[in-house]
Amino acid sequence: MEDREAPVILSVRNLKKRIKRKLIIKGIDFDVREGEIFGFLGPNGAGKTTTIRMLVDLIRPTEGTVTVCGIPVHKRPDQALQHIGCIVENPEMYGFLTGWDNLDHFARMLPGVDAERIREVTELVGLSQRIHDKVKTYSLGMRQRLGIAQALLGRPKLLILDEPTNGLDPQGIKEMRDFIRNLAADGLSVFVSSHLLSEIQLMCDRVAIISQGAIIACGEVEELLQQADNRVVWRLAPSDAGARLLSPFEIGHETIEGTLEISTRMSVEEIPQLNRRLMEANIDVYGITVKNPTLEELFLQLTGGETIG
């Protein structure tokens, strides 16, 4: 749950980006608080990467403000960016060097980062046993963790991760999720951009869903899911009449072993009335299964079916 008393680490207000004559980012607003994991979700092309580039001063917004720890990023970038660690997709490392040598190379660019700090972040990301091996021998998950170690060298207040689970197998995704949660538990704010809604649902405290450059929903995960209708699956004896009764709610159907399974979207309160109507029509009901909504279903509901992948 969001701690509404926690300090705001990242604040975005009326952020817009126009490229040529097209408005790519359409006045978005959100806050990220201390110690929370904030998900930034949307399909490829929705504006996630453009937004991240504005957050870290790689491109200038057409309008609006980004502040980190109260410091405006685009007016005082040197001061603001000291509080940010950022990884965009797969971190670029020197494969012919060891993990330690890579971190040492980047540490030289940062004031006050010594060998003790390198040891700290190495232990934090769980690479102590392999840090002196060459990076070319690392798995993708290990490279991701080494990239996070690099981003943490300067003791940032905010960690920005763009698609951190890309290319990872299910075990690697779980390890990354647990790792990010541990970072937040220690007070670090984590901003995670992704198109994997099911994974973000498990990881994040709050989310903002972006579609075509605009935020269409923002809030705590559980609060947002309460906005979505439940998915209810009905198992009926093959019956055209049953299908007609459920057709206003239907989102899909299939026949399994002689019974018709119809997936519908409706509130729980509507189930008893529909069940009575089916029984009055002499339609056999073999099962009613209520499936809790997911972020993906909420996204599809809000966008009218826009593809997330």
CSV table of C-alpha atoms in Angstrom, one decimal:
chain,number,residue,atom,x,y,z
A,1,MET,CA,0.0,0.0,0.0
A,2,GLU,CA,1.1,3.5,-0.7
A,3,ASP,CA,2.4,5.5,2.3
A,4,ARG,CA,0.8,8.9,1.6
A,5,GLU,CA,3.0,10.4,4.3
A,6,ALA,CA,6.2,9.4,2.6
A,7,PRO,CA,8.2,12.2,0.9
A,8,VAL,CA,7.7,12.6,-2.8
A,9,ILE,CA,11.0,11.7,-4.6
A,10,LEU,CA,9.9,12.2,-8.2
A,11,SER,CA,7.2,14.6,-9.3
A,12,VAL,CA,6.0,15.0,-12.9
A,13,ARG,CA,3.6,17.8,-13.8
A,14,ASN,CA,1.9,18.5,-17.2
A,15,LEU,CA,4.7,16.8,-19.1
A,16,LYS,CA,4.4,17.2,-22.8
A,17,LYS,CA,6.6,16.4,-25.8
A,18,ARG,CA,5.9,17.5,-29.3
A,19,ILE,CA,8.0,16.1,-32.2
A,20,LYS,CA,7.6,18.1,-35.4
A,21,ARG,CA,3.8,18.8,-35.2
A,22,LYS,CA,2.8,15.7,-33.4
A,23,LEU,CA,2.1,15.7,-29.6
A,24,ILE,CA,3.8,12.5,-28.4
A,25,ILE,CA,3.4,13.0,-24.7
A,26,LYS,CA,0.1,14.7,-23.8
A,27,GLY,CA,0.4,16.4,-20.4
A,28,ILE,CA,1.1,13.6,-17.9
A,29,ASP,CA,1.2,13.9,-14.1
A,30,PHE,CA,2.3,11.5,-11.4
A,31,ASP,CA,4.4,11.3,-8.2
A,32,VAL,CA,6.7,8.6,-6.9
A,33,ARG,CA,7.2,8.4,-3.1
A,34,GLU,CA,10.1,7.2,-1.0
A,35,GLY,CA,10.3,3.4,-0.8
A,36,GLU,CA,7.6,2.6,-3.3
A,37,ILE,CA,7.8,0.6,-6.5
A,38,PHE,CA,5.9,2.5,-9.2
A,39,GLY,CA,5.0,0.8,-12.4
A,40,PHE,CA,4.8,2.7,-15.7
A,41,LEU,CA,2.8,0.5,-18.0
A,42,GLY,CA,1.8,0.6,-21.6
A,43,PRO,CA,2.2,-1.0,-25.1
A,44,ASN,CA,5.3,-0.5,-27.2
A,45,GLY,CA,4.9,3.0,-28.8
A,46,ALA,CA,2.8,4.4,-26.0
A,47,GLY,CA,5.4,6.9,-24.9
A,48,LYS,CA,7.2,5.1,-22.0
A,49,THR,CA,10.8,5.5,-23.3
A,50,THR,CA,10.2,9.1,-24.4
A,51,THR,CA,9.0,9.9,-20.9
A,52,ILE,CA,12.0,8.2,-19.3
A,53,ARG,CA,14.4,10.2,-21.5
A,54,MET,CA,12.7,13.4,-20.3
A,55,LEU,CA,13.0,12.2,-16.7
A,56,VAL,CA,16.8,11.9,-17.0
A,57,ASP,CA,17.3,15.0,-19.2
A,58,LEU,CA,18.3,13.1,-22.3
A,59,ILE,CA,15.6,15.1,-24.2
A,60,ARG,CA,13.8,18.3,-23.2
A,61,PRO,CA,10.1,18.5,-22.7
A,62,THR,CA,8.0,20.8,-24.8
A,63,GLU,CA,6.2,21.8,-21.7
A,64,GLY,CA,5.9,20.8,-18.0
A,65,THR,CA,8.2,20.0,-15.1
A,66,VAL,CA,10.1,17.0,-13.7
A,67,THR,CA,11.5,17.4,-10.1
A,68,VAL,CA,13.7,14.9,-8.2
A,69,CYS,CA,13.9,15.5,-4.4
A,70,GLY,CA,12.5,18.9,-5.1
A,71,ILE,CA,15.2,19.8,-7.7
A,72,PRO,CA,14.0,20.7,-11.2
A,73,VAL,CA,15.7,18.3,-13.6
A,74,HIS,CA,15.8,20.6,-16.6
A,75,LYS,CA,16.9,23.7,-14.8
A,76,ARG,CA,19.5,22.1,-12.5
A,77,PRO,CA,20.3,18.8,-14.1
A,78,ASP,CA,23.7,18.2,-12.4
A,79,GLN,CA,22.2,18.4,-9.0
A,80,ALA,CA,19.0,16.5,-9.8
A,81,LEU,CA,20.6,13.6,-11.6
A,82,GLN,CA,22.9,12.9,-8.6
A,83,HIS,CA,19.8,11.4,-7.0
A,84,ILE,CA,18.9,9.1,-10.0
A,85,GLY,CA,20.2,5.7,-11.1
A,86,CYS,CA,18.9,4.5,-14.4
A,87,ILE,CA,19.1,1.4,-16.6
A,88,VAL,CA,17.5,1.3,-20.1
A,89,GLU,CA,16.7,-2.3,-21.1
A,90,ASN,CA,19.9,-4.5,-21.3
A,91,PRO,CA,22.8,-2.6,-19.6
A,92,GLU,CA,25.9,-2.2,-21.7
A,93,MET,CA,29.0,-3.6,-20.0
A,94,TYR,CA,32.5,-4.5,-21.2
A,95,GLY,CA,32.4,-8.3,-21.6
A,96,PHE,CA,36.2,-8.7,-21.6
A,97,LEU,CA,36.4,-7.1,-18.2
A,98,THR,CA,35.3,-8.6,-14.9
A,99,GLY,CA,32.3,-7.4,-13.1
A,100,TRP,CA,34.5,-5.6,-10.5
A,101,ASP,CA,36.5,-3.9,-13.2
A,102,ASN,CA,33.3,-2.7,-14.9
A,103,LEU,CA,32.1,-1.2,-11.6
A,104,ASP,CA,35.5,0.3,-10.9
A,105,HIS,CA,35.5,2.0,-14.3
A,106,PHE,CA,32.1,3.7,-13.7
A,107,ALA,CA,33.0,4.5,-10.1
A,108,ARG,CA,35.9,6.7,-11.2
A,109,MET,CA,33.3,9.0,-12.8
A,110,LEU,CA,31.5,9.5,-9.5
A,111,PRO,CA,32.7,11.5,-6.6
A,112,GLY,CA,33.0,9.7,-3.3
A,113,VAL,CA,32.6,6.2,-4.7
A,114,ASP,CA,35.4,3.9,-3.5
A,115,ALA,CA,36.2,0.2,-3.3
A,116,GLU,CA,34.1,-0.2,-0.2
A,117,ARG,CA,31.0,1.1,-2.0
A,118,ILE,CA,31.7,-1.3,-4.9
A,119,ARG,CA,31.8,-4.1,-2.4
A,120,GLU,CA,28.5,-2.9,-0.9
A,121,VAL,CA,26.6,-2.8,-4.2
A,122,THR,CA,28.1,-6.1,-5.2
A,123,GLU,CA,26.7,-7.7,-2.1
A,124,LEU,CA,23.4,-5.9,-2.5
A,125,VAL,CA,22.8,-7.4,-5.9
A,126,GLY,CA,24.0,-10.9,-4.9
A,127,LEU,CA,27.1,-11.0,-7.2
A,128,SER,CA,29.8,-11.4,-4.6
A,129,GLN,CA,30.7,-15.0,-5.8
A,130,ARG,CA,31.1,-14.0,-9.4
A,131,ILE,CA,32.2,-10.3,-9.4
A,132,HIS,CA,35.8,-11.2,-10.4
A,133,ASP,CA,34.7,-13.3,-13.4
A,134,LYS,CA,34.5,-11.8,-16.8
A,135,VAL,CA,31.1,-10.4,-17.7
A,136,LYS,CA,31.0,-12.4,-21.0
A,137,THR,CA,30.5,-15.5,-18.8
A,138,TYR,CA,27.5,-13.9,-17.0
A,139,SER,CA,23.9,-14.9,-17.7
A,140,LEU,CA,21.4,-12.2,-18.8
A,141,GLY,CA,20.0,-12.0,-15.2
A,142,MET,CA,23.5,-11.5,-13.8
A,143,ARG,CA,24.2,-8.8,-16.3
A,144,GLN,CA,20.9,-7.1,-15.3
A,145,ARG,CA,22.0,-7.2,-11.6
A,146,LEU,CA,25.4,-5.9,-12.5
A,147,GLY,CA,23.8,-3.0,-14.3
A,148,ILE,CA,21.7,-2.3,-11.3
A,149,ALA,CA,24.8,-2.4,-9.1
A,150,GLN,CA,26.3,0.3,-11.5
A,151,ALA,CA,23.2,2.4,-11.2
A,152,LEU,CA,23.4,2.2,-7.4
A,153,LEU,CA,27.0,3.2,-7.0
A,154,GLY,CA,26.2,6.9,-6.5
A,155,ARG,CA,23.6,6.1,-3.7
A,156,PRO,CA,20.6,7.4,-5.7
A,157,LYS,CA,17.2,8.1,-4.1
A,158,LEU,CA,15.4,6.9,-7.3
A,159,LEU,CA,16.2,3.9,-9.5
A,160,ILE,CA,14.6,3.9,-13.0
A,161,LEU,CA,14.4,0.6,-14.7
A,162,ASP,CA,13.2,0.3,-18.3
A,163,GLU,CA,11.9,-3.3,-19.1
A,164,PRO,CA,14.1,-4.9,-16.4
A,165,THR,CA,12.7,-8.4,-17.0
A,166,ASN,CA,13.1,-8.4,-20.8
A,167,GLY,CA,14.6,-11.7,-22.0
A,168,LEU,CA,14.6,-13.4,-18.5
A,169,ASP,CA,13.2,-16.9,-18.0
A,170,PRO,CA,10.5,-17.3,-15.3
A,171,GLN,CA,13.0,-18.0,-12.6
A,172,GLY,CA,15.0,-15.0,-13.5
A,173,ILE,CA,11.9,-12.8,-13.5
A,174,LYS,CA,11.0,-14.0,-10.0
A,175,GLU,CA,14.5,-13.3,-8.8
A,176,MET,CA,14.4,-9.8,-10.3
A,177,ARG,CA,11.0,-9.2,-8.7
A,178,ASP,CA,12.2,-10.2,-5.3
A,179,PHE,CA,15.4,-8.2,-5.7
A,180,ILE,CA,13.5,-5.0,-6.6
A,181,ARG,CA,11.1,-5.5,-3.6
A,182,ASN,CA,14.2,-5.8,-1.3
A,183,LEU,CA,15.6,-2.5,-2.7
A,184,ALA,CA,12.3,-0.7,-2.0
A,185,ALA,CA,12.1,-2.2,1.5
A,186,ASP,CA,15.4,-0.4,2.3
A,187,GLY,CA,13.8,2.9,1.3
A,188,LEU,CA,14.8,3.2,-2.4
A,189,SER,CA,12.2,4.5,-4.8
A,190,VAL,CA,11.9,2.3,-7.9
A,191,PHE,CA,10.3,3.4,-11.2
A,192,VAL,CA,9.7,0.4,-13.4
A,193,SER,CA,8.7,0.7,-17.0
A,194,SER,CA,7.2,-2.4,-18.6
A,195,HIS,CA,4.6,-3.8,-21.0
A,196,LEU,CA,4.3,-7.0,-18.9
A,197,LEU,CA,1.2,-6.2,-16.9
A,198,SER,CA,0.9,-9.5,-15.1
A,199,GLU,CA,4.5,-9.2,-13.8
A,200,ILE,CA,4.0,-5.6,-12.7
A,201,GLN,CA,0.8,-6.5,-10.9
A,202,LEU,CA,2.9,-8.8,-8.7
A,203,MET,CA,5.7,-6.3,-8.2
A,204,CYS,CA,4.4,-2.7,-7.8
A,205,ASP,CA,2.7,-0.7,-5.1
A,206,ARG,CA,1.2,1.8,-7.6
A,207,VAL,CA,1.0,2.0,-11.3
A,208,ALA,CA,0.3,4.5,-14.1
A,209,ILE,CA,-1.1,3.1,-17.3
A,210,ILE,CA,-0.1,5.1,-20.4
A,211,SER,CA,-1.8,4.7,-23.8
A,212,GLN,CA,-1.0,6.9,-26.9
A,213,GLY,CA,0.9,9.4,-24.8
A,214,ALA,CA,-1.7,9.9,-22.1
A,215,ILE,CA,-2.1,8.4,-18.7
A,216,ILE,CA,-5.5,6.7,-18.6
A,217,ALA,CA,-5.3,5.3,-15.0
A,218,CYS,CA,-3.0,5.9,-12.0
A,219,GLY,CA,-3.2,4.6,-8.4
A,220,GLU,CA,-2.7,1.7,-6.1
A,221,VAL,CA,-2.9,-1.7,-7.9
A,222,GLU,CA,-5.8,-3.0,-5.8
A,223,GLU,CA,-7.8,0.2,-6.1
A,224,LEU,CA,-7.4,0.2,-9.9
A,225,LEU,CA,-8.5,-3.4,-10.1
A,226,GLN,CA,-11.7,-2.6,-8.2
A,227,GLN,CA,-12.6,-0.4,-11.2
A,228,ALA,CA,-12.5,-3.4,-13.6
A,229,ASP,CA,-15.5,-5.8,-13.9
A,230,ASN,CA,-14.9,-9.4,-12.9
A,231,ARG,CA,-14.6,-12.1,-15.6
A,232,VAL,CA,-17.2,-14.8,-15.0
A,233,VAL,CA,-17.1,-18.1,-16.9
A,234,TRP,CA,-20.3,-20.0,-17.4
A,235,ARG,CA,-20.5,-23.7,-18.2
A,236,LEU,CA,-23.8,-24.5,-19.9
A,237,ALA,CA,-25.3,-27.5,-21.7
A,238,PRO,CA,-25.1,-26.7,-25.5
A,239,SER,CA,-27.9,-24.2,-25.9
A,240,ASP,CA,-28.5,-21.4,-28.4
A,241,ALA,CA,-30.9,-19.9,-25.8
A,242,GLY,CA,-28.2,-19.7,-23.1
A,243,ALA,CA,-25.7,-18.1,-25.5
A,244,ARG,CA,-28.4,-15.5,-26.4
A,245,LEU,CA,-29.1,-14.7,-22.8
A,246,LEU,CA,-25.4,-14.1,-22.0
A,247,SER,CA,-24.5,-12.4,-25.3
A,248,PRO,CA,-24.7,-8.8,-23.9
A,249,PHE,CA,-21.9,-9.8,-21.5
A,250,GLU,CA,-19.9,-12.2,-23.6
A,251,ILE,CA,-16.2,-11.7,-24.3
A,252,GLY,CA,-15.5,-15.2,-25.7
A,253,HIS,CA,-16.7,-18.8,-25.8
A,254,GLU,CA,-15.6,-22.4,-26.6
A,255,THR,CA,-17.1,-25.9,-26.4
A,256,ILE,CA,-15.4,-28.4,-24.1
A,257,GLU,CA,-16.6,-32.0,-23.8
A,258,GLY,CA,-20.1,-31.2,-24.9
A,259,THR,CA,-20.6,-28.2,-22.7
A,260,LEU,CA,-20.5,-24.5,-23.7
A,261,GLU,CA,-18.0,-22.3,-21.8
A,262,ILE,CA,-18.9,-18.6,-22.2
A,263,SER,CA,-16.6,-16.0,-20.7
A,264,THR,CA,-18.4,-12.8,-19.7
A,265,ARG,CA,-17.6,-9.5,-18.1
A,266,MET,CA,-20.0,-8.5,-15.3
A,267,SER,CA,-20.3,-7.5,-11.7
A,268,VAL,CA,-20.7,-10.3,-9.1
A,269,GLU,CA,-24.1,-8.8,-8.2
A,270,GLU,CA,-25.4,-9.6,-11.7
A,271,ILE,CA,-24.7,-13.4,-11.4
A,272,PRO,CA,-27.8,-14.5,-9.4
A,273,GLN,CA,-30.3,-12.8,-11.6
A,274,LEU,CA,-28.7,-14.3,-14.8
A,275,ASN,CA,-28.5,-17.7,-13.2
A,276,ARG,CA,-32.3,-17.6,-12.4
A,277,ARG,CA,-33.0,-16.6,-16.0
A,278,LEU,CA,-31.0,-19.5,-17.3
A,279,MET,CA,-32.8,-21.9,-15.0
A,280,GLU,CA,-36.2,-20.5,-16.0
A,281,ALA,CA,-35.3,-21.1,-19.6
A,282,ASN,CA,-34.5,-24.8,-18.7
A,283,ILE,CA,-30.8,-24.4,-19.5
A,284,ASP,CA,-28.5,-26.6,-17.4
A,285,VAL,CA,-25.7,-24.6,-15.6
A,286,TYR,CA,-22.7,-26.9,-14.9
A,287,GLY,CA,-20.5,-24.2,-13.4
A,288,ILE,CA,-20.0,-20.5,-12.6
A,289,THR,CA,-16.4,-19.4,-12.0
A,290,VAL,CA,-15.6,-15.9,-10.9
A,291,LYS,CA,-12.1,-14.8,-12.0
A,292,ASN,CA,-10.6,-11.7,-10.4
A,293,PRO,CA,-9.7,-8.9,-12.8
A,294,THR,CA,-6.1,-8.4,-13.8
A,295,LEU,CA,-4.2,-5.2,-14.9
A,296,GLU,CA,-4.3,-6.6,-18.4
A,297,GLU,CA,-8.0,-6.9,-18.4
A,298,LEU,CA,-8.3,-3.4,-16.9
A,299,PHE,CA,-6.1,-2.1,-19.7
A,300,LEU,CA,-8.2,-3.8,-22.4
A,301,GLN,CA,-11.4,-2.4,-20.8
A,302,LEU,CA,-10.0,1.1,-20.6
A,303,THR,CA,-8.6,1.2,-24.2
A,304,GLY,CA,-11.3,-0.8,-25.9
A,305,GLY,CA,-9.0,-3.7,-26.7
A,306,GLU,CA,-5.7,-2.0,-27.6
A,307,THR,CA,-2.9,-4.6,-27.7
A,308,ILE,CA,-0.4,-4.4,-24.9
A,309,GLY,CA,2.4,-6.5,-26.2
